[in-house]
Amino acid sequence: MINNLKEKDKAYIADTYARFDLALVSGKGSLVYDENGKEYIDLATGIAVNTFGVADEGVKNAVIAQFDKIQHTSNLYYSEPCAVLAETLCKRTGAKKVFFGNSGAEANECAIKVARKWSLEANGKGRYTIITLKNSFHGRTLTTLSATGQDVFHQYFDPFTEGFVFAEANNLESVKALVKQNGCAAVMIELVQGEGGVMALDPAFVKGVEALCREKNMLLIIDEVQTGNGRTGTLYAYEQYGVQPDIVTTAKGLGGGLPIGAAILFDRTENTLTHGSHGSTFGGNPIACAAGAAVLERIDETLLKEVREKSEYVFKELRGADGIESVSGLGLMIGIQTKKPVDEVLQACIRAGVLPIKAKQKLRLLPALNIPWELLKKGIETIKQAAKGE
Ligand SMILES: *Cc1c(COP(=O)(O)O)cnc(C)c1O
């Protein structure tokens, strides 16, 4: 690898990541290149981050124009890009306020703080427990790890943050039982469990959770860090579930490749955060927000329709195909259970110049929302060839 990159990485980077044997150095749209100039069709977009692929002109121009003006101000001053992005998010969702951070975990930390403060004020002391789902993923900070409903994440770092209990996905009775046993402030769910294996929740369950939250005066928090920003075929996935969240968190695709996270607050939570109750030095960074605005302005009904059409195509091509056990997900967030071991199929794809990633023991596809049809078709054909047989 170029300039002993592999050795340098091993010597100097904390050993938290098992990387593919591949260095990506450049790209354009849905094509990316390694250091030898080998071309790949990118079906992962840096884990649903590069919404319009690599070196997108719109995002690039917004970023450069903003850097030319001012790249950072701190939250001690008014700054237009973050106000503009917040206004857009509110107008397009019906939300009332936005808090900006820099990542999904930070957006969820904010949602958790809002839920606790809201419940203290609305329900009095002691009702702070937040129900999340088994197999969920909400981030890597201590508190969002605590919120994550997978035992593998609850090791080494004791004591974890208290106040989280885990219900079974698609089992309303298990949520109800936890509400009875605990003083609860909120339920927090992903509508498609991404890291958990690209599992879309059952709409009736989600509706049931919403009704329960209303009945018991709890907040409904939807973690759209991965499902948000057009990924599932609507601006946010909750629209397809016909529910009204109290907080939506998002990050990944919002900045089109720049780090940004947002906690989007609806009617019941708009006044919960007050001066000094939360903050972030980089939160609302002008460049990240300018990128966000450039991304959102292109996620219109035409693009979303195309996302849904591409999704339909992928599901139709892969469901029942030779070597494919099942296909799950929503929009362009797709999980593929192969009959062959997933790593074998994945390595065959990489050799053939196609980059999917994994979620648990599934292949996971998160292509750019504007991936050209011919690249999508080529990518899917490659996956079919790689998965073929036993
Ligand atoms: C990726 C992800 C997170 C964490 O986001 P970071 O930006 O890595 O902190 C939280 N929730 C969900 C659903 C995610 O997919």
Short mmCIF file of C-alpha atoms and ligand atoms in Angstrom, two decimals:
data_model
loop_
_atom_site.label_atom_id
_atom_site.label_comp_id
_atom_site.label_asym_id
_atom_site.label_seq_id
_atom_site.Cartn_x
_atom_site.Cartn_y
_atom_site.Cartn_z
CA MET A 1 0.00 0.00 0.00
CA ILE A 2 1.16 3.51 -0.87
CA ASN A 3 3.75 5.15 1.50
CA ASN A 4 3.57 2.19 3.88
CA LEU A 5 0.07 3.34 4.77
CA LYS A 6 -0.89 0.02 6.32
CA GLU A 7 2.18 -0.03 8.55
CA LYS A 8 1.71 3.61 9.52
CA ASP A 9 -1.95 3.03 10.35
CA LYS A 10 -1.08 0.03 12.49
CA ALA A 11 1.70 1.92 14.24
CA TYR A 12 -0.13 5.15 15.00
CA ILE A 13 -3.91 4.69 14.88
CA ALA A 14 -5.73 3.31 17.93
CA ASP A 15 -6.60 -0.24 17.06
CA THR A 16 -10.40 0.10 17.14
CA TYR A 17 -11.18 -0.72 13.50
CA ALA A 18 -10.92 -3.91 11.45
CA ARG A 19 -10.41 -2.36 8.04
CA PHE A 20 -10.85 -3.83 4.57
CA ASP A 21 -7.51 -4.30 2.83
CA LEU A 22 -8.16 -1.24 0.75
CA ALA A 23 -7.33 2.47 0.75
CA LEU A 24 -9.77 4.74 -1.05
CA VAL A 25 -8.07 7.84 -2.38
CA SER A 26 -10.51 9.56 -4.72
CA GLY A 27 -13.76 9.28 -6.61
CA LYS A 28 -16.59 10.95 -8.46
CA GLY A 29 -20.23 10.29 -7.66
CA SER A 30 -20.73 6.55 -7.13
CA LEU A 31 -17.32 5.55 -8.46
CA VAL A 32 -14.33 5.44 -6.11
CA TYR A 33 -10.68 4.57 -6.73
CA ASP A 34 -7.99 2.87 -4.68
CA GLU A 35 -4.32 3.85 -4.69
CA ASN A 36 -3.62 1.65 -7.71
CA GLY A 37 -6.35 3.35 -9.72
CA LYS A 38 -8.70 0.37 -9.50
CA GLU A 39 -12.30 1.49 -9.88
CA TYR A 40 -15.14 0.43 -7.59
CA ILE A 41 -18.89 0.99 -7.59
CA ASP A 42 -19.56 2.42 -4.15
CA LEU A 43 -22.64 0.84 -2.57
CA ALA A 44 -21.82 1.95 0.97
CA THR A 45 -21.12 5.73 0.79
CA GLY A 46 -19.01 5.73 3.95
CA ILE A 47 -21.91 4.18 5.91
CA ALA A 48 -24.77 6.26 4.47
CA VAL A 49 -22.81 9.52 4.74
CA ASN A 50 -21.97 10.58 1.18
CA THR A 51 -25.60 11.16 0.22
CA PHE A 52 -24.72 12.30 -3.30
CA GLY A 53 -21.53 10.29 -3.63
CA VAL A 54 -17.97 11.54 -3.75
CA ALA A 55 -16.81 15.03 -4.79
CA ASP A 56 -20.39 16.11 -5.49
CA GLU A 57 -20.37 19.55 -7.15
CA GLY A 58 -23.28 20.97 -5.13
CA VAL A 59 -21.92 20.01 -1.73
CA LYS A 60 -18.37 20.95 -2.75
CA ASN A 61 -19.37 24.43 -3.93
CA ALA A 62 -21.40 25.10 -0.79
CA VAL A 63 -18.45 24.06 1.38
CA ILE A 64 -15.90 26.13 -0.52
CA ALA A 65 -18.14 29.21 -0.65
CA GLN A 66 -18.69 29.03 3.11
CA PHE A 67 -15.00 28.53 3.89
CA ASP A 68 -14.26 31.62 1.81
CA LYS A 69 -16.59 33.61 4.09
CA ILE A 70 -15.95 32.13 7.56
CA GLN A 71 -15.36 28.55 8.60
CA HIS A 72 -16.26 28.72 12.28
CA THR A 73 -17.76 31.27 14.62
CA SER A 74 -18.62 29.38 17.86
CA ASN A 75 -22.11 29.59 19.28
CA LEU A 76 -21.31 32.89 20.99
CA TYR A 77 -22.44 34.67 17.83
CA TYR A 78 -25.33 34.46 15.39
CA SER A 79 -24.48 32.53 12.25
CA GLU A 80 -26.60 32.30 9.13
CA PRO A 81 -25.88 28.78 7.78
CA CYS A 82 -27.11 27.03 10.92
CA ALA A 83 -30.22 29.20 11.16
CA VAL A 84 -30.99 28.48 7.50
CA LEU A 85 -30.50 24.73 7.91
CA ALA A 86 -32.60 24.66 11.09
CA GLU A 87 -35.39 26.59 9.35
CA THR A 88 -35.33 24.13 6.44
CA LEU A 89 -35.47 21.13 8.78
CA CYS A 90 -38.37 22.64 10.71
CA LYS A 91 -40.34 23.71 7.64
CA ARG A 92 -39.97 20.31 6.01
CA THR A 93 -40.88 18.27 9.07
CA GLY A 94 -43.23 20.51 11.03
CA ALA A 95 -40.70 20.55 13.87
CA LYS A 96 -40.17 23.60 16.07
CA LYS A 97 -36.48 23.72 17.04
CA VAL A 98 -33.16 22.07 16.19
CA PHE A 99 -30.05 21.44 18.25
CA PHE A 100 -26.90 20.82 16.18
CA GLY A 101 -24.01 18.59 17.20
CA ASN A 102 -21.41 16.72 15.18
CA SER A 103 -22.42 13.08 15.12
CA GLY A 104 -25.21 10.60 15.61
CA ALA A 105 -24.12 9.81 19.14
CA GLU A 106 -24.16 13.49 20.02
CA ALA A 107 -27.63 13.92 18.53
CA ASN A 108 -28.85 11.00 20.65
CA GLU A 109 -27.13 12.35 23.79
CA CYS A 110 -29.11 15.54 23.22
CA ALA A 111 -32.37 13.63 22.77
CA ILE A 112 -31.74 11.69 25.99
CA LYS A 113 -31.00 14.89 27.94
CA VAL A 114 -34.13 16.52 26.51
CA ALA A 115 -36.24 13.48 27.44
CA ARG A 116 -34.96 13.46 31.03
CA LYS A 117 -35.46 17.19 31.56
CA TRP A 118 -38.84 17.16 29.83
CA SER A 119 -40.06 14.28 31.98
CA LEU A 120 -38.75 15.88 35.18
CA GLU A 121 -40.77 18.98 34.34
CA ALA A 122 -43.84 17.17 33.00
CA ASN A 123 -44.02 14.13 35.28
CA GLY A 124 -41.93 14.98 38.33
CA LYS A 125 -38.91 13.24 39.85
CA GLY A 126 -38.10 9.61 39.19
CA ARG A 127 -39.62 9.12 35.74
CA TYR A 128 -36.36 9.09 33.83
CA THR A 129 -36.13 5.58 32.34
CA ILE A 130 -35.90 5.36 28.56
CA ILE A 131 -37.06 2.23 26.78
CA THR A 132 -35.03 1.21 23.74
CA LEU A 133 -35.11 -2.00 21.72
CA LYS A 134 -33.02 -5.13 21.82
CA ASN A 135 -30.64 -5.25 18.86
CA SER A 136 -30.68 -1.46 18.54
CA PHE A 137 -27.70 0.81 17.99
CA HIS A 138 -27.58 4.37 19.27
CA GLY A 139 -23.89 5.30 19.41
CA ARG A 140 -20.51 4.92 21.14
CA THR A 141 -20.49 7.43 23.98
CA LEU A 142 -21.06 5.88 27.40
CA THR A 143 -24.68 6.98 27.53
CA THR A 144 -25.59 6.02 23.97
CA LEU A 145 -23.85 2.67 24.52
CA SER A 146 -26.09 2.26 27.55
CA ALA A 147 -29.05 3.00 25.30
CA THR A 148 -27.89 0.41 22.77
CA GLY A 149 -29.76 -2.85 23.29
CA GLN A 150 -26.93 -5.29 22.60
CA ASP A 151 -25.01 -7.00 25.41
CA VAL A 152 -21.75 -7.02 23.42
CA PHE A 153 -21.60 -3.25 23.87
CA HIS A 154 -22.06 -3.41 27.64
CA GLN A 155 -18.57 -4.60 28.53
CA TYR A 156 -15.32 -3.09 29.83
CA PHE A 157 -16.55 0.41 30.61
CA ASP A 158 -18.49 0.09 33.86
CA PRO A 159 -20.22 1.93 35.30
CA PHE A 160 -22.52 2.66 32.38
CA THR A 161 -25.21 5.34 32.50
CA GLU A 162 -28.31 4.11 34.30
CA GLY A 163 -31.86 4.50 33.15
CA PHE A 164 -32.24 2.32 30.05
CA VAL A 165 -34.30 -0.83 29.66
CA PHE A 166 -34.76 -2.94 26.56
CA ALA A 167 -37.94 -4.17 24.93
CA GLU A 168 -38.40 -6.74 22.18
CA ALA A 169 -38.78 -5.21 18.73
CA ASN A 170 -42.28 -5.74 17.29
CA ASN A 171 -43.62 -6.86 20.68
CA LEU A 172 -45.84 -4.13 22.14
CA GLU A 173 -46.59 -6.20 25.24
CA SER A 174 -42.91 -6.17 26.16
CA VAL A 175 -42.87 -2.37 25.91
CA LYS A 176 -46.03 -2.17 28.05
CA ALA A 177 -44.51 -4.46 30.68
CA LEU A 178 -41.44 -2.21 30.96
CA VAL A 179 -43.63 0.89 31.27
CA LYS A 180 -45.42 -0.81 34.20
CA GLN A 181 -42.18 -1.76 35.96
CA ASN A 182 -40.34 1.56 35.52
CA GLY A 183 -41.01 5.26 35.73
CA CYS A 184 -40.52 5.99 32.03
CA ALA A 185 -39.70 9.23 30.24
CA ALA A 186 -39.52 8.03 26.63
CA VAL A 187 -39.28 5.28 24.08
CA MET A 188 -36.40 5.58 21.62
CA ILE A 189 -36.39 3.47 18.45
CA GLU A 190 -34.78 3.12 15.04
CA LEU A 191 -37.45 2.41 12.42
CA VAL A 192 -35.00 0.29 10.47
CA GLN A 193 -32.39 -1.22 12.77
CA GLY A 194 -29.27 -0.56 10.72
CA GLU A 195 -26.30 -1.95 12.62
CA GLY A 196 -28.65 -4.60 14.01
CA GLY A 197 -29.07 -6.19 10.57
CA VAL A 198 -31.22 -3.82 8.49
CA MET A 199 -34.53 -4.84 10.08
CA ALA A 200 -37.52 -2.59 9.40
CA LEU A 201 -39.97 -2.42 12.31
CA ASP A 202 -43.55 -3.52 11.89
CA PRO A 203 -45.78 -0.42 11.33
CA ALA A 204 -48.48 -1.69 13.71
CA PHE A 205 -45.87 -2.00 16.48
CA VAL A 206 -44.62 1.55 15.87
CA LYS A 207 -48.21 2.88 15.91
CA GLY A 208 -48.77 1.00 19.16
CA VAL A 209 -45.66 2.54 20.71
CA GLU A 210 -46.83 6.00 19.65
CA ALA A 211 -50.25 5.47 21.27
CA LEU A 212 -48.62 4.15 24.45
CA CYS A 213 -46.34 7.20 24.63
CA ARG A 214 -49.36 9.49 24.39
CA GLU A 215 -51.36 7.52 26.95
CA LYS A 216 -48.53 7.40 29.52
CA ASN A 217 -47.18 10.92 28.86
CA MET A 218 -43.85 9.72 27.47
CA LEU A 219 -41.86 11.04 24.52
CA LEU A 220 -41.44 9.16 21.26
CA ILE A 221 -37.84 9.54 20.07
CA ILE A 222 -37.00 8.28 16.61
CA ASP A 223 -33.31 7.68 15.89
CA GLU A 224 -33.00 8.51 12.20
CA VAL A 225 -29.22 8.82 12.24
CA GLN A 226 -29.02 6.24 9.46
CA THR A 227 -32.59 6.18 8.05
CA GLY A 228 -32.86 9.95 7.69
CA ASN A 229 -32.25 12.43 4.90
CA GLY A 230 -33.92 10.55 2.07
CA ARG A 231 -32.27 7.18 2.72
CA THR A 232 -35.53 5.23 3.00
CA GLY A 233 -37.46 6.98 0.22
CA THR A 234 -39.01 9.77 2.29
CA LEU A 235 -37.13 12.68 3.86
CA TYR A 236 -37.45 10.87 7.21
CA ALA A 237 -38.60 7.29 7.65
CA TYR A 238 -41.23 8.14 10.30
CA GLU A 239 -43.35 9.72 7.55
CA GLN A 240 -43.90 6.24 6.10
CA TYR A 241 -44.96 4.91 9.51
CA GLY A 242 -47.61 7.59 9.94
CA VAL A 243 -46.44 8.54 13.45
CA GLN A 244 -45.67 11.90 15.05
CA PRO A 245 -42.38 11.79 16.95
CA ASP A 246 -41.48 14.25 19.72
CA ILE A 247 -37.78 14.15 18.84
CA VAL A 248 -36.03 12.95 15.69
CA THR A 249 -32.27 12.55 15.72
CA THR A 250 -30.22 12.43 12.56
CA ALA A 251 -26.63 12.69 11.36
CA LYS A 252 -24.81 10.47 8.82
CA GLY A 253 -26.23 11.61 5.45
CA LEU A 254 -27.24 15.11 6.56
CA GLY A 255 -23.88 16.73 5.80
CA GLY A 256 -23.21 14.88 2.55
CA GLY A 257 -19.81 13.84 3.94
CA LEU A 258 -19.23 16.52 6.55
CA PRO A 259 -19.72 15.79 10.25
CA ILE A 260 -23.04 17.08 11.56
CA GLY A 261 -25.76 15.74 13.81
CA ALA A 262 -29.13 17.19 14.73
CA ALA A 263 -31.76 16.66 17.38
CA ILE A 264 -35.01 17.86 15.82
CA LEU A 265 -37.54 18.92 18.43
CA PHE A 266 -41.29 18.93 17.89
CA ASP A 267 -44.09 20.71 19.82
CA ARG A 268 -43.80 18.99 23.19
CA THR A 269 -40.03 19.43 23.47
CA GLU A 270 -39.37 22.76 21.77
CA ASN A 271 -38.85 24.70 25.01
CA THR A 272 -37.09 22.05 27.09
CA LEU A 273 -33.53 23.18 26.34
CA THR A 274 -32.69 26.54 27.89
CA HIS A 275 -29.57 28.72 28.09
CA GLY A 276 -26.68 26.70 29.48
CA SER A 277 -28.55 23.38 29.59
CA HIS A 278 -26.69 21.99 26.58
CA GLY A 279 -24.08 23.02 24.04
CA SER A 280 -21.35 22.06 21.61
CA THR A 281 -18.33 24.03 20.40
CA PHE A 282 -18.46 22.68 16.87
CA GLY A 283 -22.25 22.25 16.81
CA GLY A 284 -23.85 24.25 14.02
CA ASN A 285 -20.47 24.74 12.32
CA PRO A 286 -21.07 27.00 9.28
CA ILE A 287 -19.37 24.70 6.77
CA ALA A 288 -21.17 21.58 7.98
CA CYS A 289 -24.47 23.47 7.94
CA ALA A 290 -23.84 24.88 4.46
CA ALA A 291 -23.22 21.32 3.29
CA GLY A 292 -26.41 20.20 5.04
CA ALA A 293 -28.46 22.88 3.27
CA ALA A 294 -26.97 21.85 -0.08
CA VAL A 295 -27.94 18.23 0.61
CA LEU A 296 -31.49 18.93 1.81
CA GLU A 297 -32.38 21.24 -1.06
CA ARG A 298 -31.83 18.34 -3.48
CA ILE A 299 -33.84 15.78 -1.52
CA ASP A 300 -37.07 16.69 -3.28
CA GLU A 301 -40.03 14.57 -4.37
CA THR A 302 -38.37 13.74 -7.72
CA LEU A 303 -35.27 12.35 -6.03
CA LEU A 304 -37.29 10.50 -3.38
CA LYS A 305 -39.40 8.85 -6.07
CA GLU A 306 -36.21 7.71 -7.74
CA VAL A 307 -34.94 6.31 -4.43
CA ARG A 308 -38.16 4.30 -4.10
CA GLU A 309 -37.90 3.05 -7.69
CA LYS A 310 -34.29 2.00 -7.25
CA SER A 311 -35.21 0.27 -4.01
CA GLU A 312 -37.99 -1.64 -5.72
CA TYR A 313 -35.57 -2.68 -8.45
CA VAL A 314 -33.00 -4.00 -5.97
CA PHE A 315 -35.60 -5.95 -3.98
CA LYS A 316 -37.06 -7.44 -7.17
CA GLU A 317 -33.66 -8.44 -8.54
CA LEU A 318 -32.42 -10.03 -5.33
CA ARG A 319 -35.50 -11.63 -3.76
CA GLY A 320 -35.51 -15.31 -4.66
CA ALA A 321 -32.26 -15.06 -6.64
CA ASP A 322 -29.84 -17.98 -6.58
CA GLY A 323 -27.85 -17.96 -3.33
CA ILE A 324 -29.96 -15.22 -1.69
CA GLU A 325 -31.80 -16.25 1.47
CA SER A 326 -33.68 -13.01 2.11
CA VAL A 327 -33.66 -9.26 1.52
CA SER A 328 -34.66 -6.72 4.18
CA GLY A 329 -34.77 -2.98 4.74
CA LEU A 330 -36.43 0.09 3.34
CA GLY A 331 -35.57 2.41 0.46
CA LEU A 332 -31.85 2.36 -0.28
CA MET A 333 -31.00 0.84 3.09
CA ILE A 334 -30.92 -2.83 2.21
CA GLY A 335 -29.77 -6.01 3.98
CA ILE A 336 -29.05 -9.23 2.09
CA GLN A 337 -28.83 -12.62 3.76
CA THR A 338 -26.75 -14.84 1.50
CA LYS A 339 -26.54 -18.64 1.63
CA LYS A 340 -22.76 -18.53 1.36
CA PRO A 341 -20.84 -16.98 4.27
CA VAL A 342 -21.20 -13.21 4.00
CA ASP A 343 -17.44 -12.53 4.10
CA GLU A 344 -16.88 -14.79 1.11
CA VAL A 345 -19.51 -12.93 -0.94
CA LEU A 346 -18.21 -9.56 0.23
CA GLN A 347 -14.61 -10.35 -0.76
CA ALA A 348 -15.78 -11.59 -4.17
CA CYS A 349 -17.65 -8.30 -4.67
CA ILE A 350 -14.57 -6.26 -3.74
CA ARG A 351 -12.41 -8.28 -6.16
CA ALA A 352 -15.00 -7.59 -8.86
CA GLY A 353 -14.97 -3.85 -8.11
CA VAL A 354 -18.11 -3.41 -6.04
CA LEU A 355 -18.20 -2.15 -2.43
CA PRO A 356 -21.06 -3.25 -0.19
CA ILE A 357 -20.52 -3.44 3.60
CA LYS A 358 -21.86 -5.71 6.34
CA ALA A 359 -24.50 -5.48 9.04
CA LYS A 360 -24.23 -8.44 11.40
CA GLN A 361 -24.04 -11.45 9.04
CA LYS A 362 -25.71 -9.70 6.13
CA LEU A 363 -24.47 -7.70 3.19
CA ARG A 364 -25.61 -4.11 3.56
CA LEU A 365 -26.19 -1.67 0.72
CA LEU A 366 -26.30 2.09 1.27
CA PRO A 367 -25.67 3.56 -2.17
CA ALA A 368 -25.74 7.25 -3.00
CA LEU A 369 -29.33 8.45 -3.43
CA ASN A 370 -28.41 9.63 -6.94
CA ILE A 371 -26.47 6.52 -7.99
CA PRO A 372 -26.81 6.24 -11.78
CA TRP A 373 -29.08 3.37 -12.85
CA GLU A 374 -26.36 1.65 -14.87
CA LEU A 375 -23.98 1.56 -11.89
CA LEU A 376 -26.71 0.28 -9.61
CA LYS A 377 -27.57 -2.46 -12.12
CA LYS A 378 -23.92 -3.43 -12.52
CA GLY A 379 -23.45 -3.50 -8.76
CA ILE A 380 -26.50 -5.70 -8.18
CA GLU A 381 -25.48 -8.05 -11.00
CA THR A 382 -22.04 -8.41 -9.38
CA ILE A 383 -23.63 -9.23 -6.02
CA LYS A 384 -25.86 -11.84 -7.67
CA GLN A 385 -22.86 -13.48 -9.35
CA ALA A 386 -20.88 -13.42 -6.09
CA ALA A 387 -23.76 -14.92 -4.07
CA LYS A 388 -24.65 -17.63 -6.59
CA GLY A 389 -24.48 -21.27 -5.52
CA GLU A 390 -24.30 -22.81 -2.04
C1 LIG B 1 -24.41 5.37 13.10
C2 LIG B 1 -25.53 5.43 14.07
C3 LIG B 1 -25.40 6.11 15.29
C4 LIG B 1 -24.09 6.73 15.74
O1 LIG B 1 -23.70 7.75 14.91
P1 LIG B 1 -22.19 8.34 15.03
O2 LIG B 1 -22.18 9.47 14.05
O3 LIG B 1 -21.26 7.23 14.69
O4 LIG B 1 -22.01 8.80 16.41
C5 LIG B 1 -26.52 6.21 16.10
N1 LIG B 1 -27.69 5.65 15.75
C6 LIG B 1 -27.85 4.99 14.59
C7 LIG B 1 -29.18 4.43 14.24
C8 LIG B 1 -26.78 4.84 13.71
O5 LIG B 1 -26.93 4.15 12.58
#
